[in-house]
Coordinates of C-alpha atoms in Angstrom, one line a residue:
M1 CA 44.1 -63.9 -55.3
E2 CA 44.3 -67.6 -56.3
Y3 CA 45.2 -69.2 -53.0
S4 CA 45.2 -72.7 -54.5
N5 CA 48.3 -71.7 -56.4
T6 CA 49.8 -70.1 -53.3
L7 CA 49.6 -73.4 -51.5
T8 CA 51.7 -75.2 -54.1
K9 CA 54.6 -72.8 -53.3
F10 CA 54.8 -74.0 -49.7
G11 CA 56.0 -77.3 -48.4
A12 CA 53.7 -80.0 -47.1
A13 CA 52.4 -80.2 -43.6
P14 CA 54.7 -81.8 -41.1
A15 CA 54.4 -85.5 -40.7
D16 CA 53.2 -87.0 -37.4
A17 CA 56.7 -88.1 -36.5
E18 CA 58.1 -84.6 -36.9
I19 CA 55.3 -83.2 -34.7
R20 CA 56.0 -85.8 -32.0
A21 CA 59.7 -85.1 -32.1
I22 CA 59.2 -81.4 -31.7
L23 CA 56.8 -81.9 -28.8
A24 CA 59.3 -84.3 -27.2
D25 CA 61.9 -81.6 -27.3
V26 CA 59.4 -79.0 -26.0
Q27 CA 58.6 -81.3 -23.1
A28 CA 62.3 -81.5 -22.2
R29 CA 62.4 -77.7 -22.1
L30 CA 59.4 -77.2 -19.9
R31 CA 61.0 -77.6 -16.6
T32 CA 63.6 -74.9 -17.4
N33 CA 60.9 -72.6 -18.7
G34 CA 58.6 -73.0 -15.7
N35 CA 59.9 -70.0 -13.8
E36 CA 58.8 -66.5 -12.8
E37 CA 60.4 -64.7 -15.7
V38 CA 58.5 -66.9 -18.3
Y39 CA 55.3 -66.5 -16.3
R40 CA 55.8 -62.7 -16.5
R41 CA 56.4 -62.9 -20.3
C42 CA 53.2 -65.0 -20.7
F43 CA 51.2 -62.6 -18.6
R44 CA 52.1 -59.6 -20.7
S45 CA 51.1 -61.5 -23.8
I46 CA 47.5 -62.2 -22.6
D47 CA 44.4 -60.9 -24.5
L48 CA 42.2 -60.8 -21.4
T49 CA 39.0 -62.1 -22.7
S50 CA 35.3 -61.7 -21.9
L51 CA 33.1 -63.3 -24.5
G52 CA 30.1 -64.5 -22.5
A53 CA 26.5 -64.7 -23.7
T54 CA 25.5 -62.7 -20.5
D55 CA 28.1 -59.9 -20.9
S56 CA 26.6 -56.5 -20.5
H57 CA 27.9 -52.9 -20.6
E58 CA 28.1 -52.8 -16.8
H59 CA 30.0 -56.1 -16.7
I60 CA 32.5 -55.0 -19.4
E61 CA 33.1 -51.7 -17.6
R62 CA 34.0 -53.6 -14.4
F63 CA 36.1 -56.1 -16.4
V64 CA 38.1 -53.5 -18.2
A65 CA 38.5 -51.2 -15.1
K66 CA 40.0 -54.1 -13.2
A67 CA 42.6 -54.5 -15.9
V68 CA 43.3 -50.8 -16.0
R69 CA 43.8 -50.7 -12.3
F70 CA 46.2 -53.6 -12.3
P71 CA 49.5 -51.6 -12.5
G72 CA 48.5 -49.6 -9.4
H73 CA 48.3 -52.8 -7.4
Y74 CA 51.3 -54.6 -9.0
P75 CA 53.6 -51.9 -10.4
D76 CA 56.5 -54.4 -10.9
I77 CA 54.4 -56.7 -13.2
E78 CA 53.9 -55.7 -16.9
N79 CA 50.2 -55.6 -17.6
V80 CA 48.3 -57.8 -20.1
A81 CA 48.5 -56.8 -23.7
S82 CA 44.8 -56.4 -24.5
V83 CA 41.2 -56.8 -23.5
C84 CA 39.1 -58.8 -25.9
V85 CA 35.3 -58.2 -26.1
Y86 CA 32.4 -58.5 -28.5
P87 CA 32.0 -55.6 -31.0
V88 CA 29.0 -54.1 -29.2
F89 CA 31.2 -53.4 -26.2
V90 CA 34.2 -51.9 -27.9
E91 CA 33.1 -48.3 -27.3
T92 CA 32.3 -49.1 -23.6
A93 CA 35.8 -50.6 -23.2
G94 CA 37.4 -47.6 -24.9
L95 CA 35.8 -45.2 -22.4
V96 CA 37.4 -47.1 -19.5
I97 CA 40.7 -48.1 -21.0
A98 CA 41.7 -44.5 -21.9
D99 CA 45.5 -44.1 -22.1
S100 CA 46.3 -47.2 -20.0
G101 CA 48.6 -48.7 -22.7
M102 CA 46.4 -51.7 -23.3
T103 CA 44.8 -52.3 -26.7
I104 CA 41.2 -53.2 -27.4
T105 CA 40.6 -56.4 -29.3
S106 CA 37.2 -57.1 -30.8
V107 CA 36.0 -60.4 -32.2
A108 CA 34.1 -59.7 -35.4
G109 CA 33.0 -61.3 -38.7
G110 CA 30.2 -63.4 -37.3
F111 CA 32.2 -64.8 -34.5
P112 CA 32.3 -67.6 -33.5
S113 CA 30.8 -69.5 -36.4
S114 CA 31.5 -67.1 -39.2
Q115 CA 28.2 -68.2 -40.8
T116 CA 26.7 -64.9 -42.0
Y117 CA 26.8 -62.8 -45.1
L118 CA 30.2 -61.4 -46.1
E119 CA 28.6 -57.9 -46.2
V120 CA 27.6 -58.4 -42.6
K121 CA 31.1 -59.5 -41.7
M122 CA 32.5 -56.4 -43.4
L123 CA 30.1 -54.0 -41.7
E124 CA 30.6 -55.5 -38.2
T125 CA 34.4 -55.4 -38.7
A126 CA 34.3 -51.8 -39.9
M127 CA 32.0 -50.7 -37.1
A128 CA 34.3 -52.3 -34.5
V129 CA 37.2 -50.4 -35.9
E130 CA 35.2 -47.2 -36.1
N131 CA 34.2 -47.6 -32.4
G132 CA 37.9 -47.9 -31.4
A133 CA 39.1 -51.5 -31.8
D134 CA 42.8 -51.7 -32.1
E135 CA 42.8 -55.4 -33.0
I136 CA 40.2 -57.6 -34.7
D137 CA 39.9 -61.4 -34.4
V138 CA 37.9 -63.1 -37.1
V139 CA 37.2 -66.8 -37.9
I140 CA 37.8 -68.4 -41.2
S141 CA 34.9 -69.8 -43.1
L142 CA 35.3 -73.4 -42.0
G143 CA 32.8 -74.8 -44.5
E144 CA 34.7 -73.4 -47.4
M145 CA 38.0 -74.7 -45.9
L146 CA 36.7 -78.2 -45.4
S147 CA 35.2 -78.2 -48.9
G148 CA 38.5 -77.2 -50.5
E149 CA 37.1 -73.7 -51.5
Y150 CA 40.5 -72.2 -50.7
D151 CA 40.1 -69.1 -53.0
L152 CA 36.8 -68.2 -51.5
M153 CA 38.1 -68.5 -48.0
G154 CA 41.3 -66.6 -48.7
N155 CA 39.6 -63.8 -50.6
E156 CA 37.2 -63.3 -47.7
I157 CA 40.2 -62.8 -45.3
E158 CA 41.6 -60.4 -47.9
T159 CA 38.4 -58.5 -47.9
L160 CA 38.3 -58.2 -44.1
R161 CA 42.0 -57.2 -44.1
N162 CA 40.9 -54.2 -46.3
E163 CA 38.1 -53.4 -43.9
V164 CA 40.5 -53.4 -41.0
G165 CA 43.1 -51.2 -42.7
D166 CA 46.8 -51.0 -42.1
D167 CA 46.7 -49.5 -38.6
V168 CA 44.7 -52.2 -36.9
V169 CA 46.0 -55.7 -36.1
L170 CA 44.1 -58.6 -37.8
K171 CA 44.1 -62.0 -36.2
V172 CA 42.6 -64.9 -38.1
I173 CA 41.2 -67.9 -36.1
L174 CA 41.6 -71.3 -37.8
E175 CA 39.5 -73.3 -35.3
S176 CA 42.2 -75.9 -35.5
G177 CA 40.3 -78.4 -33.4
V178 CA 37.6 -78.6 -36.1
L179 CA 40.2 -78.8 -38.9
A180 CA 41.9 -81.5 -36.8
R181 CA 44.3 -82.9 -39.5
P182 CA 47.8 -81.4 -39.8
E183 CA 47.4 -80.9 -43.6
L184 CA 44.2 -78.9 -43.2
I185 CA 45.6 -76.8 -40.4
H186 CA 48.8 -76.1 -42.4
R187 CA 46.8 -75.1 -45.5
A188 CA 44.5 -72.8 -43.5
A189 CA 47.5 -71.2 -41.8
V190 CA 49.3 -70.5 -45.1
I191 CA 46.1 -68.9 -46.6
A192 CA 45.6 -66.8 -43.4
M193 CA 49.0 -65.2 -43.6
E194 CA 47.3 -62.2 -45.0
A195 CA 46.7 -61.4 -41.4
D196 CA 49.1 -60.1 -38.7
F197 CA 48.4 -63.2 -36.5
V198 CA 47.1 -66.7 -36.9
K199 CA 45.1 -68.0 -33.9
T200 CA 44.2 -71.5 -32.9
S201 CA 40.7 -71.4 -31.7
T202 CA 37.6 -69.5 -30.7
G203 CA 37.3 -71.4 -27.4
K204 CA 33.7 -72.2 -28.4
A205 CA 34.3 -75.5 -30.2
A206 CA 34.5 -78.9 -28.7
V207 CA 38.2 -79.0 -29.2
S208 CA 40.2 -75.8 -28.7
A209 CA 44.0 -75.2 -28.8
T210 CA 46.2 -78.3 -28.9
P211 CA 50.0 -78.5 -28.9
E212 CA 50.0 -80.4 -32.1
A213 CA 48.0 -77.7 -33.9
A214 CA 50.4 -75.0 -32.5
V215 CA 53.4 -76.9 -33.9
V216 CA 51.8 -77.1 -37.3
M217 CA 50.9 -73.4 -37.3
C218 CA 54.3 -72.2 -36.0
L219 CA 56.1 -74.3 -38.7
A220 CA 53.9 -72.6 -41.3
I221 CA 54.7 -69.2 -39.8
R222 CA 58.4 -69.9 -39.9
E223 CA 58.3 -71.0 -43.5
F224 CA 56.3 -68.0 -44.5
A225 CA 58.8 -65.7 -42.8
E226 CA 61.7 -67.4 -44.6
R227 CA 60.0 -67.1 -47.9
T228 CA 58.7 -63.5 -47.6
G229 CA 60.7 -61.8 -44.9
R230 CA 57.4 -60.9 -43.1
R231 CA 56.8 -62.1 -39.5
V232 CA 53.2 -63.2 -38.7
G233 CA 52.3 -63.6 -35.0
F234 CA 50.9 -66.7 -33.2
K235 CA 48.0 -66.6 -30.8
A236 CA 47.0 -69.6 -28.7
A237 CA 43.4 -69.6 -27.3
G238 CA 40.8 -71.9 -26.0
G239 CA 41.2 -74.0 -22.8
I240 CA 44.5 -72.3 -21.7
S241 CA 44.0 -71.7 -18.0
T242 CA 47.1 -72.8 -16.0
P243 CA 50.7 -71.5 -15.9
Q244 CA 51.8 -74.9 -17.2
D245 CA 49.5 -74.4 -20.3
A246 CA 50.9 -71.0 -21.0
V247 CA 54.5 -72.2 -20.7
L248 CA 53.8 -75.1 -23.0
Y249 CA 52.7 -72.7 -25.8
Y250 CA 55.4 -70.2 -25.0
T251 CA 58.0 -73.1 -25.4
I252 CA 56.5 -74.2 -28.7
V253 CA 57.0 -70.7 -30.0
E254 CA 60.5 -70.5 -28.6
R255 CA 61.4 -73.9 -30.1
I256 CA 60.2 -73.2 -33.6
L257 CA 60.2 -69.5 -34.1
G258 CA 62.8 -68.3 -31.7
P259 CA 63.0 -65.7 -28.9
Q260 CA 62.3 -62.8 -31.4
W261 CA 58.7 -64.0 -31.5
L262 CA 58.2 -64.0 -27.7
T263 CA 56.9 -60.4 -27.4
P264 CA 53.3 -59.2 -27.4
A265 CA 53.8 -58.0 -30.9
L266 CA 54.1 -61.6 -32.2
F267 CA 52.9 -63.8 -29.4
R268 CA 49.5 -63.7 -27.6
I269 CA 47.4 -66.0 -25.4
G270 CA 43.7 -65.5 -25.4
A271 CA 42.4 -66.3 -21.9
S272 CA 40.3 -65.3 -18.9
S273 CA 41.2 -67.5 -15.8
L274 CA 44.8 -67.8 -16.9
A275 CA 45.5 -64.2 -15.9
G276 CA 44.7 -64.8 -12.2
N277 CA 46.5 -68.2 -12.2
L278 CA 49.6 -66.7 -13.7
L279 CA 49.5 -63.8 -11.2
N280 CA 49.4 -66.2 -8.3
A281 CA 52.4 -68.1 -9.8
I282 CA 54.3 -64.8 -10.2
V283 CA 53.8 -63.5 -6.7
G284 CA 53.8 -66.9 -5.0
R285 CA 50.5 -66.7 -3.2
E286 CA 46.8 -66.7 -3.8
E287 CA 45.7 -63.2 -4.9
N288 CA 42.2 -63.6 -6.4
Y289 CA 42.6 -60.3 -8.3
F290 CA 41.1 -61.4 -11.6

């Protein structure tokens, strides 16, 4: 596909003044949204993540088992949406997760830099799916994006979409902190709409999720939905650790995309420590479960 032509069909990125105005409105809504019901909705949208260099099969077994056991300890709280691991641990996670209702997310495609052969990205993605991944998170080729090679970047996403297939959720990570400028974030989001979700960050870059980037991405998602009738989800990730952080991104989605997006099918938060902090806020005491 010629993605350079696709970009001309969409509006320009929002101006700084529009972004500031939206965020001012979001700030006004935060106090209302800082409540137990919103904390619960954010909790059920978490992709509980373990992407450490020291992860092992034993560690992932314990990590996933704790998530699986959660409903037994807190039957009145809806569990997290997914566990997110490296591809090599997908099968291990699957043996533990069984029929718990959670999905398995695997990063793939040369995560987090995306700097490897396309054939390697394809094979890694296909192997993760074959081993049981329900969802795949891949990173755009930032070098191509920054160089204006939009067709190359977009066609790579298309290729990985084909590897994933129709039954597996594909999330494309923009690494918005590296792109930085609204116009680049907007272009990358439009090109990435081949996916089921667009995601802010890997959490491995110097700058991760920001409210400004979330606004730009959600505006692009809204425009895409208006033009095509297809809803693409939004995932915030990177540096989101407090209930206040979660509510901020929840409120941005609510403000721009509306309540219909505020389900795990269209809204996710990639996090690790956030789960424990949200749980404490929901029950009103220190639990130290996660």
